[in-house]
Coordinates of C-alpha atoms in Angstrom, one line a residue:
X1 CA -0.1 0.2 0.5
X2 CA 1.3 3.4 -1.4
X3 CA 1.8 5.9 1.7
X4 CA 3.1 9.4 1.9
X5 CA 7.0 8.8 2.8
X6 CA 7.6 10.5 6.5
X7 CA 9.3 14.0 6.8
X8 CA 11.8 12.8 9.2
X9 CA 12.8 9.6 8.2
X10 CA 13.0 10.6 4.8
X11 CA 15.1 13.5 6.7
X12 CA 17.5 11.3 7.5
X13 CA 19.3 10.9 4.3
X14 CA 22.5 12.2 3.8
X15 CA 23.5 14.9 1.8
X16 CA 25.1 13.8 -1.7
X17 CA 28.6 13.3 -1.6
X18 CA 30.9 15.3 -3.4
X19 CA 34.2 13.2 -2.8
X20 CA 35.9 10.3 -0.8
X21 CA 39.3 9.8 0.5
X22 CA 40.8 7.0 2.6
X23 CA 41.9 7.2 5.8
X24 CA 43.0 4.6 8.2
X25 CA 39.8 3.4 8.9
X26 CA 39.4 3.1 5.4
X27 CA 37.2 5.4 2.7
X28 CA 34.7 7.7 3.4
X29 CA 33.0 10.1 1.9
X30 CA 32.6 14.3 2.0
X31 CA 29.7 16.3 1.1
X32 CA 30.3 20.0 0.1
X33 CA 27.2 22.1 0.0
X34 CA 27.2 26.3 0.6
X35 CA 27.5 26.8 4.3
X36 CA 28.6 23.6 5.2
X37 CA 31.6 20.6 4.5
X38 CA 30.7 17.0 6.5
X39 CA 32.6 13.8 6.7
X40 CA 30.6 11.7 6.3
X41 CA 27.8 13.4 4.3
X42 CA 25.6 15.2 6.4
X43 CA 22.1 14.7 7.3
X44 CA 19.8 17.2 5.7
X45 CA 18.7 20.4 8.3
X46 CA 17.5 20.8 10.8
X47 CA 19.8 19.1 13.1
X48 CA 20.1 19.2 16.9
X49 CA 23.3 19.1 18.8
X50 CA 23.2 16.9 21.8
X51 CA 24.9 14.9 23.6
X52 CA 25.0 11.1 24.5
X53 CA 26.9 7.9 26.0
X54 CA 29.1 7.6 23.0
X55 CA 29.8 11.4 23.9
X56 CA 30.9 10.4 27.4
X57 CA 32.8 7.7 26.3
X58 CA 34.3 9.8 23.5
X59 CA 34.9 12.3 26.6
X60 CA 36.7 9.1 29.3
X61 CA 39.3 7.5 26.6
X62 CA 40.1 11.0 25.0
X63 CA 39.4 13.4 26.9
X64 CA 39.3 17.1 24.4
X65 CA 41.8 15.3 22.0
X66 CA 39.9 15.0 18.9
X67 CA 38.6 18.9 19.5
X68 CA 42.3 20.1 20.5
X69 CA 43.9 17.9 16.9
X70 CA 40.9 19.3 14.4
X71 CA 41.6 23.0 16.3
X72 CA 45.4 22.8 14.7
X73 CA 44.3 21.9 11.5
X74 CA 42.3 24.7 11.4
X75 CA 45.1 27.0 12.1
X76 CA 47.4 25.5 10.0
X77 CA 44.9 26.2 7.3
X78 CA 44.0 29.9 8.4
X79 CA 40.4 29.3 9.2
X80 CA 39.4 30.9 12.4
X81 CA 36.5 29.1 14.1
X82 CA 33.7 31.7 15.1
X83 CA 32.5 28.5 17.3
X84 CA 35.4 26.6 18.5
X85 CA 35.5 22.9 17.4
X86 CA 32.9 20.9 19.7
X87 CA 31.8 17.4 20.7
X88 CA 28.4 17.0 19.9
X89 CA 26.1 14.3 19.1
X90 CA 24.3 15.8 15.7
X91 CA 21.0 14.2 15.0
X92 CA 17.1 14.7 14.0
X93 CA 15.1 15.7 16.4
X94 CA 12.9 13.0 15.9
X95 CA 15.0 10.0 15.6
X96 CA 17.8 10.4 17.7
X97 CA 18.8 6.9 17.0
X98 CA 20.1 7.9 13.8
X99 CA 22.6 10.5 15.0
X100 CA 26.6 10.2 15.3
X101 CA 29.1 11.7 17.7
X102 CA 30.5 14.3 15.8
X103 CA 33.6 17.2 15.9
X104 CA 31.1 20.3 14.9
X105 CA 33.3 23.8 14.1
X106 CA 31.4 26.9 13.3
X107 CA 33.5 29.6 11.4
X108 CA 32.9 32.6 8.1
X109 CA 32.0 31.6 4.8
X110 CA 32.9 33.3 2.0
X111 CA 33.5 32.3 -1.8
X112 CA 37.2 30.9 -1.6
X113 CA 36.0 28.8 1.7
X114 CA 34.4 25.7 -0.1
X115 CA 38.1 24.1 -1.5
X116 CA 39.3 25.1 1.7
X117 CA 36.8 23.7 3.9
X118 CA 37.1 20.3 2.3
X119 CA 40.7 19.7 2.8
X120 CA 40.5 20.8 6.2
X121 CA 37.6 18.2 6.9
X122 CA 39.2 15.9 5.5
X123 CA 42.8 16.1 7.2
X124 CA 40.8 16.4 10.1
X125 CA 38.3 13.4 9.7
X126 CA 41.2 11.8 8.7
X127 CA 43.4 12.5 12.0
X128 CA 40.2 11.7 14.2
X129 CA 39.4 8.3 13.1
X130 CA 43.4 7.4 12.7
X131 CA 42.9 9.1 17.0
X132 CA 40.1 6.7 17.5
X133 CA 41.9 3.3 16.3
X134 CA 44.9 4.2 18.0
X135 CA 42.9 3.8 21.3
X136 CA 41.9 0.7 20.9
X137 CA 38.6 1.3 22.4
X138 CA 36.7 3.6 20.2
X139 CA 37.1 1.1 16.8
X140 CA 33.2 0.9 16.8
X141 CA 32.4 4.8 16.4
X142 CA 32.3 6.5 13.4
X143 CA 33.2 9.6 14.4
X144 CA 32.3 13.2 11.8
X145 CA 33.5 15.6 11.4
X146 CA 31.3 19.1 10.3
X147 CA 32.2 22.6 9.6
X148 CA 28.8 25.3 9.0
X149 CA 29.2 28.7 8.6
X150 CA 27.4 31.6 10.8
X151 CA 24.9 31.7 8.3
X152 CA 23.2 28.0 9.6
X153 CA 24.1 28.7 13.2
X154 CA 22.9 32.1 14.3
X155 CA 18.8 32.7 15.7
X156 CA 17.0 34.6 12.3
X157 CA 14.0 37.3 12.6
X158 CA 10.8 36.9 10.4
X159 CA 9.0 39.9 10.0
X160 CA 6.0 41.3 7.6
X161 CA 7.0 43.9 5.1
X162 CA 5.3 47.1 6.6
X163 CA 3.2 49.1 5.1
X164 CA 5.9 51.5 3.9
X165 CA 7.9 49.3 1.9
X166 CA 4.9 47.8 1.1
X167 CA 3.9 49.7 -1.9
X168 CA 1.0 48.7 -4.0
X169 CA 3.1 47.5 -7.0
X170 CA 4.8 45.0 -4.9
X171 CA 1.9 43.5 -3.5
X172 CA 0.0 44.0 -6.7
X173 CA 3.1 41.9 -8.6
X174 CA 3.6 39.2 -5.4
X175 CA 0.8 36.9 -7.0
X176 CA 2.7 36.9 -10.5
X177 CA 5.7 36.7 -8.5
X178 CA 5.4 33.6 -6.2
X179 CA 3.4 31.5 -9.0
X180 CA 6.9 32.8 -11.9
X181 CA 8.9 31.3 -8.5
X182 CA 6.7 28.0 -9.0
X183 CA 6.8 27.4 -12.5
X184 CA 11.0 28.0 -12.6
X185 CA 11.2 25.5 -9.4
X186 CA 8.8 23.4 -11.4
X187 CA 11.1 23.7 -14.5
X188 CA 13.8 21.6 -12.5
X189 CA 13.7 17.9 -11.1
X190 CA 15.5 18.3 -8.4
X191 CA 12.7 20.6 -6.9
X192 CA 9.7 19.5 -9.7
X193 CA 6.7 18.7 -7.2
X194 CA 8.7 18.4 -3.8
X195 CA 7.6 22.9 -2.9
X196 CA 5.9 23.0 0.2
X197 CA 5.5 26.6 0.5
X198 CA 6.5 29.8 -1.3
X199 CA 6.6 33.0 1.0
X200 CA 7.5 36.6 1.1
X201 CA 8.7 38.4 4.1
X202 CA 11.3 40.0 6.0
X203 CA 14.4 37.3 7.3
X204 CA 17.4 38.0 8.2
X205 CA 20.2 37.7 11.4
X206 CA 19.1 41.3 12.3
X207 CA 17.1 41.4 16.0
X208 CA 16.3 45.0 13.9
X209 CA 13.3 43.2 11.9
X210 CA 12.7 46.2 9.5
X211 CA 16.8 46.0 8.4
X212 CA 16.2 42.5 7.2
X213 CA 15.9 41.4 3.0
X214 CA 12.8 40.7 1.8
X215 CA 12.8 37.3 1.1
X216 CA 11.3 35.0 -1.5
X217 CA 11.5 31.6 1.1
X218 CA 11.0 28.5 -0.4
X219 CA 11.2 25.3 1.6
X220 CA 10.9 22.3 -0.2
X221 CA 10.5 18.3 0.9
X222 CA 13.4 16.3 1.9
X223 CA 13.6 14.4 -1.5
X224 CA 15.0 17.0 -3.0
X225 CA 19.2 17.1 -3.0
X226 CA 20.6 20.2 -1.6
X227 CA 23.6 20.2 -3.5
X228 CA 21.4 19.7 -6.5
X229 CA 19.5 23.3 -5.2
X230 CA 21.8 26.5 -6.9
X231 CA 20.9 26.5 -10.7
X232 CA 17.6 26.5 -9.6
X233 CA 17.8 29.4 -6.8
X234 CA 20.4 30.9 -9.4
X235 CA 17.8 31.6 -12.5
X236 CA 14.9 32.6 -9.8
X237 CA 17.5 34.9 -8.5
X238 CA 18.3 36.5 -12.0
X239 CA 14.8 36.8 -12.3
X240 CA 13.7 38.7 -8.8
X241 CA 17.0 40.9 -10.0
X242 CA 14.8 42.1 -12.9
X243 CA 12.4 43.7 -10.9
X244 CA 12.3 46.6 -8.6
X245 CA 12.1 45.0 -5.6
X246 CA 15.9 44.2 -4.0
X247 CA 14.3 40.6 -3.5
X248 CA 16.5 37.7 -2.7
X249 CA 15.1 34.2 -2.9
X250 CA 15.9 31.4 0.3
X251 CA 15.7 27.7 -0.4
X252 CA 15.4 24.8 2.7
X253 CA 14.6 22.2 3.5
X254 CA 10.6 22.2 5.0
X255 CA 11.1 21.5 8.5
X256 CA 7.8 21.4 9.5
X257 CA 6.3 21.3 13.7
X258 CA 2.8 20.4 11.9
X259 CA 3.0 17.2 11.2
X260 CA 0.0 15.5 13.5
X261 CA 1.4 13.3 16.1
X262 CA -0.4 10.6 17.2
X263 CA 0.6 8.9 20.8
X264 CA 1.5 5.5 21.5
X265 CA -0.5 4.7 24.2
X266 CA 1.6 3.6 26.8
X267 CA 0.1 2.9 30.8
X268 CA 4.1 4.7 33.1
X269 CA 5.7 7.9 31.3
X270 CA 9.3 8.8 31.7
X271 CA 10.5 12.3 32.6
X272 CA 11.8 12.4 29.4
X273 CA 8.2 11.7 27.7
X274 CA 7.0 14.5 30.4
X275 CA 8.8 17.3 29.5
X276 CA 8.6 16.6 25.9
X277 CA 4.8 16.6 26.0
X278 CA 4.9 19.9 27.8
X279 CA 7.4 21.2 25.4
X280 CA 4.4 20.5 22.6
X281 CA 1.3 21.8 25.2
X282 CA 0.0 19.1 26.6
X283 CA -1.4 19.9 29.8
X284 CA -0.8 19.3 33.2
X285 CA -4.0 20.5 35.3
X286 CA -6.2 19.1 31.8
X287 CA -9.7 20.8 32.7
X288 CA -12.6 18.2 32.2
X289 CA -15.7 20.0 32.5
X290 CA -19.0 19.0 31.3
X291 CA -19.1 22.5 29.3
X292 CA -16.9 23.0 26.2
X293 CA -16.0 26.6 24.9
X294 CA -13.8 28.6 22.1
X295 CA -10.5 26.7 22.2
X296 CA -10.7 24.0 24.2
X297 CA -9.0 20.5 22.7
X298 CA -11.4 18.1 21.0
X299 CA -10.8 15.0 18.5
X300 CA -11.6 11.8 17.4
X301 CA -13.2 9.2 20.1
X302 CA -11.1 5.7 20.3
X303 CA -7.6 4.8 19.8
X304 CA -6.3 3.9 16.4
X305 CA -4.5 0.3 15.5
X306 CA -1.5 1.3 13.9
X307 CA 0.5 -0.7 11.2
X308 CA 2.8 -2.7 13.1
X309 CA -0.1 -3.7 15.7
X310 CA 0.2 -0.4 18.4
X311 CA -2.5 1.5 19.8
X312 CA -2.2 5.1 19.3
X313 CA -4.6 8.1 20.5
X314 CA -5.7 10.3 17.7
X315 CA -4.1 13.8 16.9
X316 CA -5.3 17.0 19.1
X317 CA -7.3 19.3 17.5
X318 CA -8.5 22.7 18.5
X319 CA -12.6 23.6 18.4
X320 CA -12.6 27.2 17.2
X321 CA -15.5 28.6 17.7
X322 CA -19.2 27.9 18.3
X323 CA -21.9 28.8 14.9
X324 CA -25.4 29.3 14.6
X325 CA -27.3 28.0 11.5
X326 CA -30.4 27.4 10.2
X327 CA -31.4 24.8 7.2
X328 CA -34.2 24.9 4.4
X329 CA -36.5 22.2 7.0
X330 CA -35.2 24.5 10.7
X331 CA -35.5 27.8 10.1
X332 CA -34.4 28.9 14.2
X333 CA -30.8 29.0 14.6
X334 CA -29.1 26.0 15.8
X335 CA -25.3 25.7 17.5
X336 CA -22.4 23.7 16.0
X337 CA -18.8 23.3 16.9
X338 CA -16.5 24.4 13.7
X339 CA -13.4 22.7 13.7
X340 CA -11.3 21.7 10.7
X341 CA -11.6 18.9 8.8
X342 CA -8.0 17.2 9.3
X343 CA -9.4 17.1 13.2
X344 CA -11.7 14.3 12.5
X345 CA -10.3 12.5 10.3
X346 CA -9.6 9.6 12.3
X347 CA -13.0 8.9 12.9
X348 CA -13.9 7.5 9.9
X349 CA -13.1 3.8 9.1
X350 CA -10.3 3.8 6.9
X351 CA -8.0 5.9 8.7
X352 CA -4.0 4.8 8.9
X353 CA -1.0 5.7 10.6
X354 CA 2.7 4.0 9.7
X355 CA 5.1 3.5 12.5
X356 CA 8.9 4.4 11.6
X357 CA 11.7 4.5 13.3
X358 CA 11.2 8.0 13.8
X359 CA 7.3 7.7 14.9
X360 CA 3.4 7.7 13.7
X361 CA 2.6 9.4 10.8
X362 CA -0.3 8.9 8.8
X363 CA -0.5 6.4 6.0
X364 CA -2.4 6.3 2.2
X365 CA -6.0 5.9 3.5
X366 CA -7.9 2.7 2.9
X367 CA -8.9 2.9 -1.1
X368 CA -12.1 3.3 -1.3
X369 CA -13.1 3.1 2.8
X370 CA -15.0 5.7 4.5
X371 CA -12.2 8.0 4.6
X372 CA -11.0 7.9 1.1
X373 CA -15.3 8.6 0.0
X374 CA -15.0 11.4 2.7
X375 CA -12.0 12.8 1.4
X376 CA -13.2 13.3 -1.9
X377 CA -16.6 14.1 -1.3
X378 CA -17.0 15.6 1.9
X379 CA -18.8 14.9 4.1
X380 CA -23.4 15.2 4.0
X381 CA -25.9 15.4 7.1
X382 CA -27.0 12.1 4.7
X383 CA -24.1 10.6 3.6
X384 CA -24.1 6.6 4.2
X385 CA -20.8 5.6 5.4
X386 CA -20.2 1.3 5.6
X387 CA -19.7 1.7 9.2
X388 CA -20.2 4.3 11.8
X389 CA -18.8 7.7 12.5
X390 CA -17.1 8.2 15.5
X391 CA -18.0 10.9 17.8
X392 CA -15.5 13.4 18.8
X393 CA -14.1 13.9 22.6
X394 CA -13.3 16.7 24.9
X395 CA -11.1 16.2 26.8
X396 CA -8.9 14.0 23.7
X397 CA -7.7 11.3 24.5
X398 CA -3.9 12.1 24.5
X399 CA -5.2 15.2 27.2
X400 CA -6.7 12.6 29.4
X401 CA -4.1 10.0 28.8
X402 CA -1.3 13.0 29.8
X403 CA -3.3 14.2 33.6
X404 CA -3.3 10.4 34.0
X405 CA 0.0 9.6 33.9
X406 CA 0.6 13.2 35.7
X407 CA -1.0 11.9 38.7
X408 CA -0.2 8.5 39.1
X409 CA 3.7 9.5 39.1
X410 CA 2.9 12.2 41.3
X411 CA 0.7 10.0 44.1
X412 CA 4.0 7.4 43.4
X413 CA 6.2 10.0 44.5
X414 CA 4.7 12.4 47.0
X415 CA 4.2 11.9 50.2
X416 CA 0.8 13.1 51.7
X417 CA -1.2 15.4 51.8
X418 CA 0.6 15.9 47.8
X419 CA -0.3 12.3 47.4
X420 CA -3.9 12.8 48.3
X421 CA -5.2 15.6 46.4
X422 CA -3.3 13.6 43.3
X423 CA -5.9 10.8 43.8
X424 CA -8.9 12.6 44.3
X425 CA -8.6 14.5 40.6
X426 CA -7.3 11.3 39.2
X427 CA -10.7 10.0 40.5
X428 CA -12.3 12.9 39.5
X429 CA -11.1 12.4 35.7
X430 CA -11.1 8.8 35.3
X431 CA -15.3 9.0 36.5
X432 CA -15.3 11.5 33.6
X433 CA -14.4 9.4 31.2
X434 CA -16.2 6.2 33.3
X435 CA -19.3 8.1 33.2
X436 CA -19.2 9.0 29.6
X437 CA -18.7 12.5 29.8
X438 CA -16.5 13.4 27.3
X439 CA -18.6 12.9 24.4
X440 CA -19.2 16.0 22.4
X441 CA -21.3 15.2 19.4
X442 CA -21.3 14.2 16.2
X443 CA -19.7 15.2 12.6
X444 CA -23.1 17.0 11.1
X445 CA -20.6 18.0 8.3
X446 CA -17.1 18.4 6.7
X447 CA -15.3 20.1 3.9
X448 CA -13.0 16.9 2.8
X449 CA -10.4 17.4 1.1
X450 CA -11.0 19.0 -2.4
X451 CA -12.7 21.8 -1.7
X452 CA -11.1 25.5 -2.5
X453 CA -11.9 29.2 -2.4
X454 CA -12.7 31.3 -4.8
X455 CA -8.5 32.8 -4.5
X456 CA -7.5 29.1 -4.7
X457 CA -7.3 28.5 -0.7
X458 CA -7.6 25.5 0.7
X459 CA -11.1 24.9 2.7
X460 CA -10.7 22.9 5.7
X461 CA -13.9 22.8 8.0
X462 CA -16.5 20.2 10.1
X463 CA -19.4 21.4 11.8
X464 CA -20.2 19.4 14.7
X465 CA -23.2 18.6 16.7
X466 CA -23.4 18.7 20.0
X467 CA -25.1 15.3 21.8
X468 CA -27.9 16.6 23.8
X469 CA -27.3 14.5 27.0
X470 CA -24.5 15.1 28.2
X471 CA -25.5 18.6 27.3
X472 CA -21.7 20.5 26.4
X473 CA -22.4 23.6 24.1
X474 CA -19.9 26.1 25.8
X475 CA -19.4 29.8 25.4
X476 CA -17.5 31.8 22.7
X477 CA -15.5 33.7 25.3
X478 CA -12.3 35.3 24.5
X479 CA -8.6 35.2 26.3
X480 CA -9.3 37.7 29.4
X481 CA -7.0 40.8 30.2
X482 CA -5.2 38.8 32.2
X483 CA -4.6 35.6 30.4
X484 CA -3.3 37.8 27.9
X485 CA -0.7 39.6 30.3
X486 CA 0.4 36.6 31.7
X487 CA 1.8 35.4 28.5
X488 CA 4.7 37.4 26.5
X489 CA 2.8 38.6 23.5
X490 CA 3.0 42.1 23.0
X491 CA 0.4 43.0 21.7
X492 CA -3.3 41.9 22.7
X493 CA -7.3 43.0 21.8
X494 CA -8.6 46.0 24.0
X495 CA -9.1 45.8 26.8
X496 CA -12.9 45.9 26.1
X497 CA -12.9 43.2 24.0
X498 CA -10.9 40.9 26.6
X499 CA -13.3 38.8 28.4
X500 CA -16.0 39.5 25.8
X501 CA -17.5 37.3 22.8
X502 CA -16.4 36.9 19.3
X503 CA -18.3 38.5 17.3
X504 CA -19.8 38.3 13.8
X505 CA -17.5 40.2 11.4
X506 CA -19.8 41.8 8.5
X507 CA -18.9 42.1 4.7
X508 CA -16.4 44.8 5.1
X509 CA -14.2 43.3 8.6
X510 CA -13.3 40.0 7.1
X511 CA -9.9 38.8 6.8
X512 CA -10.0 39.9 3.0
X513 CA -10.5 43.8 4.6
X514 CA -7.9 43.2 7.3
X515 CA -4.9 45.5 6.2
X516 CA -1.1 44.8 5.8
X517 CA 0.3 44.8 9.2
X518 CA -2.4 44.6 11.8
X519 CA -3.0 42.6 14.7
X520 CA -4.5 39.9 15.0
X521 CA -5.1 36.9 17.5
X522 CA -5.7 33.2 18.5
X523 CA -6.7 30.9 21.1
X524 CA -5.4 27.7 20.7
X525 CA -6.0 24.2 22.7
X526 CA -1.7 23.7 23.0
X527 CA -0.8 27.3 23.0
X528 CA -2.9 28.8 24.4
X529 CA -3.7 33.0 23.6
X530 CA -1.2 34.1 20.7
X531 CA -0.7 37.1 18.5
X532 CA 0.7 37.8 15.2
X533 CA 1.0 40.6 12.6
X534 CA -1.0 39.5 10.0
X535 CA 0.1 39.8 5.8
X536 CA -1.0 41.4 2.4
X537 CA 1.2 38.8 0.8
X538 CA -0.4 34.7 0.6
X539 CA 1.7 32.3 0.7
X540 CA 1.8 29.7 -1.9
X541 CA 1.4 26.0 0.2
X542 CA 1.4 22.9 -1.3
X543 CA 0.0 20.7 1.8
X544 CA 1.2 17.1 2.4
X545 CA -1.9 15.3 3.1
X546 CA -3.5 16.1 -0.4
X547 CA -0.8 13.7 -1.8
X548 CA -2.4 10.8 0.7
X549 CA -5.0 10.9 -2.7
X550 CA -2.5 10.6 -5.1
X551 CA -1.6 13.7 -6.1
X552 CA 1.9 14.8 -7.1
X553 CA 2.8 16.7 -3.6
X554 CA 3.1 20.5 -5.2
X555 CA 1.2 20.2 -8.3
X556 CA -1.3 22.0 -7.5
X557 CA -0.6 25.7 -6.1
X558 CA -2.5 26.9 -3.7
X559 CA -2.2 30.6 -1.7
X560 CA -3.2 31.0 1.9
X561 CA -3.6 34.5 4.1
X562 CA -1.1 34.3 6.6
X563 CA 0.8 35.9 9.4
X564 CA 3.5 36.5 11.6
X565 CA 3.5 34.8 15.5
X566 CA 5.3 37.6 18.1
X567 CA 8.9 36.5 18.4
X568 CA 8.7 37.2 21.9
X569 CA 6.1 34.7 22.4
X570 CA 7.0 32.1 24.6
X571 CA 4.5 29.2 23.6
X572 CA 4.2 29.2 19.8
X573 CA 1.4 28.0 18.0
X574 CA 1.5 24.3 17.4
X575 CA 0.0 21.5 15.5
X576 CA -2.5 21.1 18.2
X577 CA -4.1 24.0 17.7
X578 CA -5.5 23.7 14.0
X579 CA -9.3 24.9 13.7
X580 CA -8.1 28.1 16.4
X581 CA -10.3 30.8 15.6
X582 CA -8.6 33.2 14.6
X583 CA -9.5 37.5 15.5
X584 CA -8.8 40.9 15.1
X585 CA -8.4 43.3 17.9
X586 CA -12.3 44.3 17.7
X587 CA -12.4 40.6 18.6
X588 CA -14.2 39.9 15.1
X589 CA -13.7 36.0 14.1
X590 CA -11.3 36.6 10.7
X591 CA -10.1 32.6 10.0
X592 CA -9.5 29.2 10.4
X593 CA -6.0 28.3 11.5
X594 CA -4.6 25.6 9.0
X595 CA -1.1 25.5 10.4
X596 CA 1.7 27.0 10.3
X597 CA 5.5 26.9 9.0
X598 CA 9.1 27.9 11.3
X599 CA 12.0 28.5 9.0
X600 CA 15.2 26.8 10.4
X601 CA 16.6 28.9 12.9
X602 CA 14.0 31.8 12.7
X603 CA 12.7 33.3 16.4
X604 CA 9.4 32.8 15.0
X605 CA 6.9 31.1 11.9
X606 CA 4.1 32.3 9.8
X607 CA 0.6 31.0 10.4
X608 CA -2.0 29.6 7.7
X609 CA -5.0 31.3 7.6
X610 CA -8.6 30.5 5.2
X611 CA -11.0 33.3 5.5
X612 CA -14.0 32.6 7.9
X613 CA -15.8 34.6 5.2
X614 CA -15.3 31.6 2.6
X615 CA -16.1 29.3 4.8
X616 CA -19.1 30.5 5.5
X617 CA -19.8 30.3 2.3
X618 CA -18.3 27.4 1.6
X619 CA -20.9 25.9 4.2
X620 CA -23.6 27.1 2.4
X621 CA -22.6 26.0 -1.1
X622 CA -21.5 22.5 0.0
X623 CA -24.9 22.2 1.2
X624 CA -26.7 22.8 -1.6
X625 CA -29.2 24.8 -0.4
X626 CA -30.0 22.9 2.6
X627 CA -27.9 25.5 5.1
X628 CA -29.3 29.2 4.4
X629 CA -28.0 31.1 6.7
X630 CA -25.2 30.6 9.6
X631 CA -23.2 32.8 12.2
X632 CA -21.4 33.0 14.6
X633 CA -23.0 31.8 17.9
X634 CA -24.2 34.9 20.6
X635 CA -23.5 34.1 23.9

């Protein structure tokens, strides 16, 4: 069965070698790409530095001999490192088992660096191999040598192009520029069908973000070989140089953190697992309340069985807001929960996940299964499927499981009265699930994967019909002023809006009418309240999920509204925030959060949003006249 490649698994593939050399430990290969030379060839970025048992052994046996020896080789070649040689374990973030102990050096790069660095890395690798073999204790380890430029090490800062620089001419020309860049990328086999996003914003190394260059940012998937990018980038840059806007192109691998997360059902959480999940905004004190409000976590009921037989929990999403609709058959306003279709896909038969060395990712749905049909056709109230569709829950299985794990750990580690308090909370939340109070509702209608807005944006929505028992309908209350001031946001809505109800926008107040540089906000189940700055320039985005239906990744060119998050935030938006409603400083709903993208080394990220006006209009069109009106529910 065909599956979409796990981006993190593919990310372990090494960069194409440029040469090979023989040393004391045998032949080794070297990769030499812009800003980076490595032996053996490096893994695609982003790569992180850790410390592990291999590093402990090297330090115990050799002390700092490897770093000192590499430093002498650098000095002999007149290379002045900005970061001295350092022993570390270099690995892809989600697959530490595939990493390698490495002597890493950071240095300044110029046009003369490629041959000099390759010679240095060759000598350093030969020295490292010979020293390790001579020790008599390290012959089983392949210690890498890598040099990277400051450009791959220093933090980057991204910002929306300010109004004084976003001339009407550039704003008007951007769609054509973006499409021309995409056309060029598709003309080369190394990037054809591999594009995941094309955006325009300021991106650079200065904290004074207005001084960073205007960057046409291109991300590609890991199937695209970095060593073959230079001719593509050169042609794009030549095209950009014909315009008067002083744009520069930057291509890199897609390091998206937004791929769906499926948690393995385990009984006991280790401290490392707790730390990792807390970093992804799993809550220590998950609320188990009867009402479900704007911004709460939701997900499909039950568990998922993976290809290896393991039990996994569905991904976590966010209830965007409560809406009210009127239908031909029922003219009174009736409430439904609004979220994204992606959040509820695991509720349909045919949803599959595949497990490999880096975790669990969605696999291609079973052909002609309920999910296959829903992806293509959507879900109508009158749709008939071969299997019952699972309900939607709050709290989600994953959040509940995490809370149970935390309380069990507290009970095991703490004396009374702390242990007694944890026992009380554990009993309360366990009873909440045992009594079925987590049941939120059933899927009333959903877009599927194929619908598009008039401006080529993705339509990704689902309506959930709440159960009458237990009563779960909550409120559309926006974060309070205290909740905003507790965050690191540098801006928040007007004081009168904080703690008030989400508002329905008029035709003149929607996302299409939002000015460039306007402050926007969201409340997500993973990261809570966050703020950002809206960009008038739409991003070209190829969603990975579309490839599961057989389309070539990047073949269908779509443009999405976007905003750039505040770089001061402690918690940035995460995958569990998909479905959040985005609103303006007056509390008016603007759109639904689809996902996001963080450039490598960036202090912040861009967020993709679909217009609430387009969502509401698409819901009415999708119903073929059955739904005659829809609005934000009034508390």
